[in-house]
Tab-separated table of N, CA, C and O in Angstrom:
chain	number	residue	atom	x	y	z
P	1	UNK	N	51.694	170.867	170.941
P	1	UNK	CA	51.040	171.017	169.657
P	1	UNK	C	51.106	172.476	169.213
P	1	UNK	O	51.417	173.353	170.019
P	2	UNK	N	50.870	172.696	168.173
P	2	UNK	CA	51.104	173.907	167.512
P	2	UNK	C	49.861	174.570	166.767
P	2	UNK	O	49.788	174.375	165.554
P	3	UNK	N	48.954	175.277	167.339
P	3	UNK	CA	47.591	175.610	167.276
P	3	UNK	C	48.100	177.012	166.151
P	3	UNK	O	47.277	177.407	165.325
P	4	UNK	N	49.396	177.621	166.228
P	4	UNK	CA	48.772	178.298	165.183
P	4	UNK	C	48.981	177.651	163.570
P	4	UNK	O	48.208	178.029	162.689
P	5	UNK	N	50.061	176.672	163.265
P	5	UNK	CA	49.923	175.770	162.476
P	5	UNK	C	48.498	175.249	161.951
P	5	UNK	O	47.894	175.622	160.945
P	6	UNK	N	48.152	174.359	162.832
P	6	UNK	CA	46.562	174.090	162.861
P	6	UNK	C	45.181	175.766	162.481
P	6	UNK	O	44.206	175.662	161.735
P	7	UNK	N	45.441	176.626	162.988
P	7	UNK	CA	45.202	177.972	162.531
P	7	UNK	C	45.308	178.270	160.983
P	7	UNK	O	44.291	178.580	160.362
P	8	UNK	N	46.137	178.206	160.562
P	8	UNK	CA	46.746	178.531	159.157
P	8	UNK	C	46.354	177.366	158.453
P	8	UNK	O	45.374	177.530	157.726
P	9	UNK	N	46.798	176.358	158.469
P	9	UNK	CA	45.838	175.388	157.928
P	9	UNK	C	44.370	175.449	157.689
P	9	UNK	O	44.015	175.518	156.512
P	10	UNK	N	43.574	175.437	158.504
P	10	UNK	CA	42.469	175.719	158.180
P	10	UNK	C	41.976	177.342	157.723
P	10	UNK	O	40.824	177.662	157.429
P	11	UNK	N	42.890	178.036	157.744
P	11	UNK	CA	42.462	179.069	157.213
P	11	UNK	C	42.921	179.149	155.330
P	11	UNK	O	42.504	179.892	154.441
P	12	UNK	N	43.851	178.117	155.317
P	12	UNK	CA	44.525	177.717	154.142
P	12	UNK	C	43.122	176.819	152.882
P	12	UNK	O	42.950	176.777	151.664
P	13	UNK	N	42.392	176.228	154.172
P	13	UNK	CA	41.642	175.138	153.099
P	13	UNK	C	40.230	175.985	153.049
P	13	UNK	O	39.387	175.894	152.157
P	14	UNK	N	40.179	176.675	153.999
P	14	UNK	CA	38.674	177.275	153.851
P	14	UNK	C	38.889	179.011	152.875
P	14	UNK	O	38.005	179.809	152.562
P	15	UNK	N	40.268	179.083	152.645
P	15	UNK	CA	40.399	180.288	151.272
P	15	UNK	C	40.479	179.484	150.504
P	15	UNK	O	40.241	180.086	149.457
P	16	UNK	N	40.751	177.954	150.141
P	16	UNK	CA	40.586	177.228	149.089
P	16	UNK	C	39.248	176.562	148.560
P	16	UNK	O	39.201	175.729	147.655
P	17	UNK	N	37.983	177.149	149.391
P	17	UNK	CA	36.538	177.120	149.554
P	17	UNK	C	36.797	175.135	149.513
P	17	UNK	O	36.204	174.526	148.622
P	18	UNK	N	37.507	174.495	150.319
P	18	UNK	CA	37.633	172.895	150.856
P	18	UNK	C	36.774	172.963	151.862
P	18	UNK	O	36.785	173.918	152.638
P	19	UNK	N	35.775	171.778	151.985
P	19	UNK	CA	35.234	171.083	153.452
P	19	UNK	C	36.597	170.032	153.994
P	19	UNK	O	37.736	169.786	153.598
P	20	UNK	N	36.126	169.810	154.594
P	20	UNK	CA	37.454	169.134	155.787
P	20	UNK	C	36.476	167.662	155.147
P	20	UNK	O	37.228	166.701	154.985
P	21	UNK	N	35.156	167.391	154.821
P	21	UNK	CA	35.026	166.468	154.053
P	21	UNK	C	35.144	165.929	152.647
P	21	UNK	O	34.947	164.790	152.223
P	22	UNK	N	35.605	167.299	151.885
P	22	UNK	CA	36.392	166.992	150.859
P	22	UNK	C	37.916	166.332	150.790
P	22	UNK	O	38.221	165.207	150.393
P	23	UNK	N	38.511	167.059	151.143
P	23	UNK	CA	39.938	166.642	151.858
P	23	UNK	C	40.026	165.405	152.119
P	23	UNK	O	40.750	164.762	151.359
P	24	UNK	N	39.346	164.663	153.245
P	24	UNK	CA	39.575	163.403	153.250
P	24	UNK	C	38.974	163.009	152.403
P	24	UNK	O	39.339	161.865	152.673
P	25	UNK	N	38.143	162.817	151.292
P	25	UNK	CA	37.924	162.177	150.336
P	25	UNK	C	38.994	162.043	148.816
P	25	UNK	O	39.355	161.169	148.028
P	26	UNK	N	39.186	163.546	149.051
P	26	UNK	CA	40.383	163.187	148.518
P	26	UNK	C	41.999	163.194	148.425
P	26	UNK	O	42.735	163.273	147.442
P	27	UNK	N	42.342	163.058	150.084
P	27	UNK	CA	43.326	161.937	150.768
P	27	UNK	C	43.129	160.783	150.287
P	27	UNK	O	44.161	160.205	149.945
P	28	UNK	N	41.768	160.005	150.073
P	28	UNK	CA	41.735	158.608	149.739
P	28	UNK	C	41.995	158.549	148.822
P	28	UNK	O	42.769	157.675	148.430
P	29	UNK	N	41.462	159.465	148.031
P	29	UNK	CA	40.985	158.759	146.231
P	29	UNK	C	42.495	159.595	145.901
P	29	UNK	O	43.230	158.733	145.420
P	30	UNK	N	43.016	160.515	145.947
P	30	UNK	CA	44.361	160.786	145.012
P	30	UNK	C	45.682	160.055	145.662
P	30	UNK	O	46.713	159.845	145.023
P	31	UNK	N	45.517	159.770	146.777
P	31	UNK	CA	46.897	159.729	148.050
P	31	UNK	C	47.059	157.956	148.374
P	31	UNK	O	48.101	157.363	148.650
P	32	UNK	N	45.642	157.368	148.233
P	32	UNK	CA	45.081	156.398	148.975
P	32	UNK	C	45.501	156.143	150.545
P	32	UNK	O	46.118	155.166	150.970
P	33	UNK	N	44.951	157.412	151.400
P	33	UNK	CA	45.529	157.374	152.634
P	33	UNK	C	43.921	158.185	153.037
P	33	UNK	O	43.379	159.255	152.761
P	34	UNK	N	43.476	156.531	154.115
P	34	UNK	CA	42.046	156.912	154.489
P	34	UNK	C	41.976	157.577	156.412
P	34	UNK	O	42.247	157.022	157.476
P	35	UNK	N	41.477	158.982	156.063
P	35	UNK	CA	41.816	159.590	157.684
P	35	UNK	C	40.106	160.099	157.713
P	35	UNK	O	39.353	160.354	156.773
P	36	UNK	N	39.914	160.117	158.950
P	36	UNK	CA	38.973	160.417	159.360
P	36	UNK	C	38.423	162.065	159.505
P	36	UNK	O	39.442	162.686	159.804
P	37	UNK	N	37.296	163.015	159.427
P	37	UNK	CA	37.516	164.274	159.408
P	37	UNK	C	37.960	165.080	160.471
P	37	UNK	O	38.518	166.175	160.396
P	38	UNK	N	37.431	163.945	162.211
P	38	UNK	CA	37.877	164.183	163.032
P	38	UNK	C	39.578	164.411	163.003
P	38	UNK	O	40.145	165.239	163.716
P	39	UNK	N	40.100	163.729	162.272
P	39	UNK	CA	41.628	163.463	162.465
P	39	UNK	C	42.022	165.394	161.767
P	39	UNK	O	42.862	166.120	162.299
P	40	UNK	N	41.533	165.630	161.064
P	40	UNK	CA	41.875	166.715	160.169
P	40	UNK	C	41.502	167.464	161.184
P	40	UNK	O	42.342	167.944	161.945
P	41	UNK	N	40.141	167.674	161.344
P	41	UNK	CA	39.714	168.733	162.436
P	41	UNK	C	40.803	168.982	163.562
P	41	UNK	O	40.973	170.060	164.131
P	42	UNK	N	41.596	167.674	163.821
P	42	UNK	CA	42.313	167.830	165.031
P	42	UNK	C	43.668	168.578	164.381
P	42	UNK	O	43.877	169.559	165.095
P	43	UNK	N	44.275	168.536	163.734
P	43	UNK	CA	45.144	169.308	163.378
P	43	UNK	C	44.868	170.890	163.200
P	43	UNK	O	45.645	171.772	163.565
P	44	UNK	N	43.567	171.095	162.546
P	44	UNK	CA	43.246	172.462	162.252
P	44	UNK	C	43.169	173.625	163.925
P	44	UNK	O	43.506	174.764	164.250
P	45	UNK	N	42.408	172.232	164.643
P	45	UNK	CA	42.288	173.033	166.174
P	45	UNK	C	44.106	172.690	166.996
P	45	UNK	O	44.519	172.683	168.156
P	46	UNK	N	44.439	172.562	166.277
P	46	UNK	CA	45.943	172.252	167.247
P	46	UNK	C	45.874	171.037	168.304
P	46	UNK	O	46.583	171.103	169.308
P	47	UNK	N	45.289	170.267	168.157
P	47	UNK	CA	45.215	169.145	169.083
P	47	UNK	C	46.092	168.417	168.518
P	47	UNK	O	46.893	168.451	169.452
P	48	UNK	N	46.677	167.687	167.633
P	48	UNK	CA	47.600	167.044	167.071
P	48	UNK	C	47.860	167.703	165.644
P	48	UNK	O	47.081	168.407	165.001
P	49	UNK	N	49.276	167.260	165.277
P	49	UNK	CA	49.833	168.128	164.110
P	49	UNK	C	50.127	166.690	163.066
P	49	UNK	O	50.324	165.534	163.438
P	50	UNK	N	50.063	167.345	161.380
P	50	UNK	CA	49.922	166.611	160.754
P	50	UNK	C	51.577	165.937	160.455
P	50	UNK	O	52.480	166.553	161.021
P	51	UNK	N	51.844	165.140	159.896
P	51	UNK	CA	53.682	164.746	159.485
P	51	UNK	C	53.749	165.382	158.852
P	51	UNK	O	52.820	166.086	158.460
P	52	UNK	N	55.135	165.419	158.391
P	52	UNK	CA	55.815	166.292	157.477
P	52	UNK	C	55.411	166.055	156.055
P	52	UNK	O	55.088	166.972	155.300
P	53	UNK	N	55.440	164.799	155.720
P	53	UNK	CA	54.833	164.512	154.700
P	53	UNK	C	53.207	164.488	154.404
P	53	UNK	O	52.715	164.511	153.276
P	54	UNK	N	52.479	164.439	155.638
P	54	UNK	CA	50.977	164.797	155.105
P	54	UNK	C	50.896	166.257	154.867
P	54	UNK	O	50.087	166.733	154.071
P	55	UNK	N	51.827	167.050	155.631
P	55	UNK	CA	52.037	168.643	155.320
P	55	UNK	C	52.068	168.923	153.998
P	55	UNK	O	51.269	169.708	153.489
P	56	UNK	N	52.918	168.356	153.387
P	56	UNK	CA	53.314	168.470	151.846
P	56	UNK	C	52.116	168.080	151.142
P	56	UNK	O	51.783	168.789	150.192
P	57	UNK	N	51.615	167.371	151.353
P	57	UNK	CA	50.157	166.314	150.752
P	57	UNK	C	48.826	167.453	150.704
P	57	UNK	O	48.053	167.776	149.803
P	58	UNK	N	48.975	167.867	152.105
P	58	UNK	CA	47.479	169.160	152.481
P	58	UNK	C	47.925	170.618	151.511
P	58	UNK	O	47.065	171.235	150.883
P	59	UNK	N	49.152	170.961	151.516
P	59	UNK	CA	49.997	171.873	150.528
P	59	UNK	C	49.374	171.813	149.402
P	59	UNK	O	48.544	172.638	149.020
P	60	UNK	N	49.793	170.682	148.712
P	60	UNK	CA	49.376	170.070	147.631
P	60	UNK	C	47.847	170.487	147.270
P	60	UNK	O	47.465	171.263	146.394
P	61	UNK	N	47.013	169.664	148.300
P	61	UNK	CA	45.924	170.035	147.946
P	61	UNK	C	45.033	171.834	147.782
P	61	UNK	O	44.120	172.214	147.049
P	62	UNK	N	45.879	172.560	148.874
P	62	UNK	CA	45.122	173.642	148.971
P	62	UNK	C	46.064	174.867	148.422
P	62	UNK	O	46.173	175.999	148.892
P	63	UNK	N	46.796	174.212	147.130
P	63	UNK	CA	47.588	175.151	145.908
P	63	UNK	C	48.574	176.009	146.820
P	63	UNK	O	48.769	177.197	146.563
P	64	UNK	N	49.273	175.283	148.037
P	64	UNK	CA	50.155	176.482	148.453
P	64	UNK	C	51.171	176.377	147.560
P	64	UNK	O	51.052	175.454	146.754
P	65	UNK	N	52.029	176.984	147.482
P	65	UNK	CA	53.493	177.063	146.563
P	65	UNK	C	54.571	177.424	147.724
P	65	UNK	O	55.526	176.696	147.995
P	66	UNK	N	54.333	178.424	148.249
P	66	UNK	CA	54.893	179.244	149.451
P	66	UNK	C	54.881	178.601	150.436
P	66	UNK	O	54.812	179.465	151.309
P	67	UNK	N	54.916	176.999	151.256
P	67	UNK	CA	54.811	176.672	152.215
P	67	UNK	C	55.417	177.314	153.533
P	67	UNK	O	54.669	177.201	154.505
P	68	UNK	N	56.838	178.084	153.807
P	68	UNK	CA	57.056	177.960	154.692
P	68	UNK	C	56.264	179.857	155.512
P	68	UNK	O	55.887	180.288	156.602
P	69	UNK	N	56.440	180.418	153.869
P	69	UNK	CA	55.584	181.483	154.697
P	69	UNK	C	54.257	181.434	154.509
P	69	UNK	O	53.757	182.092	155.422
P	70	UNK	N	53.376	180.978	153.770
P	70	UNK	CA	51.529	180.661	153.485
P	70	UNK	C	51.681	180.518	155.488
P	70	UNK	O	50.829	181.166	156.096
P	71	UNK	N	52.627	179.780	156.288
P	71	UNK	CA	52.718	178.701	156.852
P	71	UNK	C	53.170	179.289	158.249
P	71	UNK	O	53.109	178.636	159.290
P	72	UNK	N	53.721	180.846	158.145
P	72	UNK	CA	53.541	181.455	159.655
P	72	UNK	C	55.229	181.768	159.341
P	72	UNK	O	55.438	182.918	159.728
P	73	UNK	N	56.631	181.096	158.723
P	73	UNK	CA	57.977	180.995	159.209
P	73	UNK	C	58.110	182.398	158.229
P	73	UNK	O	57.660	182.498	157.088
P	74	UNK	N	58.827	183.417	158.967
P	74	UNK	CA	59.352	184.295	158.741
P	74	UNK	C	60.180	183.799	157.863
P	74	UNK	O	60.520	182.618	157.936
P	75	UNK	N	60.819	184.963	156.499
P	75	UNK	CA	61.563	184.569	155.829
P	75	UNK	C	62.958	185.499	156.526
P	75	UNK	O	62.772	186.643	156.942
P	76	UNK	N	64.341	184.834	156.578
P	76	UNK	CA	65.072	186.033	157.379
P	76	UNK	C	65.769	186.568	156.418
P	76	UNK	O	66.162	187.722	156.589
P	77	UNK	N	66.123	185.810	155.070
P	77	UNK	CA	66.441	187.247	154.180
P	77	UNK	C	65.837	188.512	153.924
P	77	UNK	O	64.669	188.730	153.602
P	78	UNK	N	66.627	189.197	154.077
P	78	UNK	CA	66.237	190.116	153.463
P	78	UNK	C	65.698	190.581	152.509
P	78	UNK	O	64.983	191.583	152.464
P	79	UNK	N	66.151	189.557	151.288
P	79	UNK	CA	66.224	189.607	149.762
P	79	UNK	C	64.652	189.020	149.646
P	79	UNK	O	64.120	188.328	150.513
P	80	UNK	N	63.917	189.522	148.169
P	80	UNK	CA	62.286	188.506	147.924
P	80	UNK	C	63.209	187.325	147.684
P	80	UNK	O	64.392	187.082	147.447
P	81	UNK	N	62.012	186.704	147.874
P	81	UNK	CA	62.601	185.272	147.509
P	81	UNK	C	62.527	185.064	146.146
P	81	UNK	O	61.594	185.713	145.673
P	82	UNK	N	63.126	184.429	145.333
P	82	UNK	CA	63.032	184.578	143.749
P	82	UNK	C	62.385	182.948	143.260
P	82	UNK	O	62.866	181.816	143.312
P	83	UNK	N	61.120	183.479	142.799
P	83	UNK	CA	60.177	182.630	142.332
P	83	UNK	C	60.469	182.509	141.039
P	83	UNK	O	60.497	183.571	140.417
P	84	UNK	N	60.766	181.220	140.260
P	84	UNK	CA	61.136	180.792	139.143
P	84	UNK	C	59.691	180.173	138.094
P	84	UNK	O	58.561	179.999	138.548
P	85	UNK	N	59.843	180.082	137.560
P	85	UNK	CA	58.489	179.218	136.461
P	85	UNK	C	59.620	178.099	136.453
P	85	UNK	O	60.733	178.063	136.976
P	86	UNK	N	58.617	176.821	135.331
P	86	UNK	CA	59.712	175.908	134.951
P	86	UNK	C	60.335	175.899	133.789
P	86	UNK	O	60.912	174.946	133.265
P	87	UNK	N	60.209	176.976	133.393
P	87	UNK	CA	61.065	176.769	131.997
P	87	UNK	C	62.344	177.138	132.419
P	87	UNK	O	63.354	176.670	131.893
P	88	UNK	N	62.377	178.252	133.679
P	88	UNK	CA	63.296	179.063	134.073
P	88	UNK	C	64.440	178.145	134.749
P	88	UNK	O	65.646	178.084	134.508
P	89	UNK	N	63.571	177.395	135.756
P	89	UNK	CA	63.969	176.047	136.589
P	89	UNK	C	64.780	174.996	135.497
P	89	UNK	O	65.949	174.784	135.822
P	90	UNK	N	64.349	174.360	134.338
P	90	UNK	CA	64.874	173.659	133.591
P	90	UNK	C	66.034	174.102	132.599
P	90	UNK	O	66.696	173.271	131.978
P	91	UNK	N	66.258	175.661	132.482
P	91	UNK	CA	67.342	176.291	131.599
P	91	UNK	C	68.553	176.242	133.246
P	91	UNK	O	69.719	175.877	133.092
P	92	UNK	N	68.119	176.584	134.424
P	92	UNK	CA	69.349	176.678	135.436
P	92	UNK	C	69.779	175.116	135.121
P	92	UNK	O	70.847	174.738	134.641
P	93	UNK	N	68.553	174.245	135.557
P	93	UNK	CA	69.561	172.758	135.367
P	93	UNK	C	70.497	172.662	133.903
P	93	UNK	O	71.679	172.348	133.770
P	94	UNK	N	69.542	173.035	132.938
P	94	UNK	CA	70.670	172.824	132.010
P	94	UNK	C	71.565	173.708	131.537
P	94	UNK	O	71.772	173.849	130.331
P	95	UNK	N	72.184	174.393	132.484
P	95	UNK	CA	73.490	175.525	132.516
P	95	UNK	C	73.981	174.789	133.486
P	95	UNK	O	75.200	174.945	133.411
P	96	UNK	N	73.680	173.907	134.564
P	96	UNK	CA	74.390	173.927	135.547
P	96	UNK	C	75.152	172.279	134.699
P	96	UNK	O	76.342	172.044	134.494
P	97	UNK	N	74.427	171.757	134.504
P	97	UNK	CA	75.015	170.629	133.519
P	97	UNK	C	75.845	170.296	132.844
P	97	UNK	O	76.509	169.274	133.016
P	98	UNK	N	76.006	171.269	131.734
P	98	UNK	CA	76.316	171.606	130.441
P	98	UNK	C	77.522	172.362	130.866
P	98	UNK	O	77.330	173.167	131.777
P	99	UNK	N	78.810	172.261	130.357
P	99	UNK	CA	79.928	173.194	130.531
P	99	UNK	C	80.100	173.890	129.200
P	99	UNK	O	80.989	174.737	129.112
P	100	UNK	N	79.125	173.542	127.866
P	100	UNK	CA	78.889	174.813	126.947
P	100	UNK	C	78.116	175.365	127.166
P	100	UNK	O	78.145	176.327	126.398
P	101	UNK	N	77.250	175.429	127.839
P	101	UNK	CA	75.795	176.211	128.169
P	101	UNK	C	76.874	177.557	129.037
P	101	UNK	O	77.137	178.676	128.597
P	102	UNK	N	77.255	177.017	130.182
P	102	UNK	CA	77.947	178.018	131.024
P	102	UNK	C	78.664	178.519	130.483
P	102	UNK	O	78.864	179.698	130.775
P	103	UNK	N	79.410	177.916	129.439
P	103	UNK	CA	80.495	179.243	128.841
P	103	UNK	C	79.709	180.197	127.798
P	103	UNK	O	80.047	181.379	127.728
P	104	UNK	N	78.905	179.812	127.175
P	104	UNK	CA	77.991	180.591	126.280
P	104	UNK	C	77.448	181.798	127.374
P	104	UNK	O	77.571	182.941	126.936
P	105	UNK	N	76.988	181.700	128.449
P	105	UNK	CA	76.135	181.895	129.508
P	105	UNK	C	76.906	183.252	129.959
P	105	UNK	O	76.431	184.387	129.944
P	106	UNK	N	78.501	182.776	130.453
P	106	UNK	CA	79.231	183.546	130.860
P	106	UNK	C	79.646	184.707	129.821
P	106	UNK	O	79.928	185.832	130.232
P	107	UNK	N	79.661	184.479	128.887
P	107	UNK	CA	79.880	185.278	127.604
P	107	UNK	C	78.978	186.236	127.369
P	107	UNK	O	79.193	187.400	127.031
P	108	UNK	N	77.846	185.638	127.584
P	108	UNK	CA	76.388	186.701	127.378
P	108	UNK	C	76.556	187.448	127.933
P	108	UNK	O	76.633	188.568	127.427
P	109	UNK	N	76.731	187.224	129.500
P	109	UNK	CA	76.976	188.108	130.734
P	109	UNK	C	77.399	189.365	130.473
P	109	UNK	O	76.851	190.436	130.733
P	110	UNK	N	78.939	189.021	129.668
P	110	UNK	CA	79.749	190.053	129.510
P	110	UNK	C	79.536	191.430	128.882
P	110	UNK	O	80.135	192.483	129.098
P	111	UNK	N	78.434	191.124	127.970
P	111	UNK	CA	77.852	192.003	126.950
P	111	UNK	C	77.181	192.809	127.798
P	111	UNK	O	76.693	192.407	128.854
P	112	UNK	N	77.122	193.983	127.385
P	112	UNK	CA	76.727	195.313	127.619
P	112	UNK	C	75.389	195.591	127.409
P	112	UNK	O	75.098	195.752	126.224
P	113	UNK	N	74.512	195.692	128.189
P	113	UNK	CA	73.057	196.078	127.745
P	113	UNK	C	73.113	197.153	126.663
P	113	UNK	O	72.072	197.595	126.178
């Protein structure tokens, strides 16, 4: 088991001012997936670890964005990681789409500040 996982987690929901009896309440009511607080508690103390997909679910709930570093995993680039909005996110899809978008795109490029 992985106690500092369980560590970060609960240090994740209690900066999100969450009870571990909120959480499962609303596991049920948004997720409809009924767990006990013991069950949570046990992940937070490293006694058992949550799935991959309840990972994403507890994420969810306690506003991470950053999962893998909120989450302990070193990032090994070097580079920041480049955080997008969605408008930003929805203009890449539609350049990556579009073969006039990209040539317009590429053209811009060219121009000279």
């Amino acid at each position: 088991m992985n106690s500092d996982l369980g560590n970060r987690l609960r240090e994740c929901r209690k900066s999100s001012h969450l009870s571990v009896k909120y959480v499962a309440e609303c596991l049920e009511k948004d997720y409809g997936i009924k767990l006990s607080t013991k069950t949570i508690y046990s992940w937070e103390t490293g006694q058992n670890q949550p799935s991959a997909d309840m990972l994403l679910i507890l994420c969810k709930i306690y506003g991470i964005s950053n999962i893998l570093e909120t989450l302990g995993y070193e990032n090994t680039d070097s580079e920041v990681p480049l955080l997008l909005s969605s408008e930003e996110k929805d203009l890449i899809l539609k350049y990556r789409n579009n073969k006039y978008f990209s040539k317009v795109v590429q053209k811009l490029m060219e121009i000279d500040e």
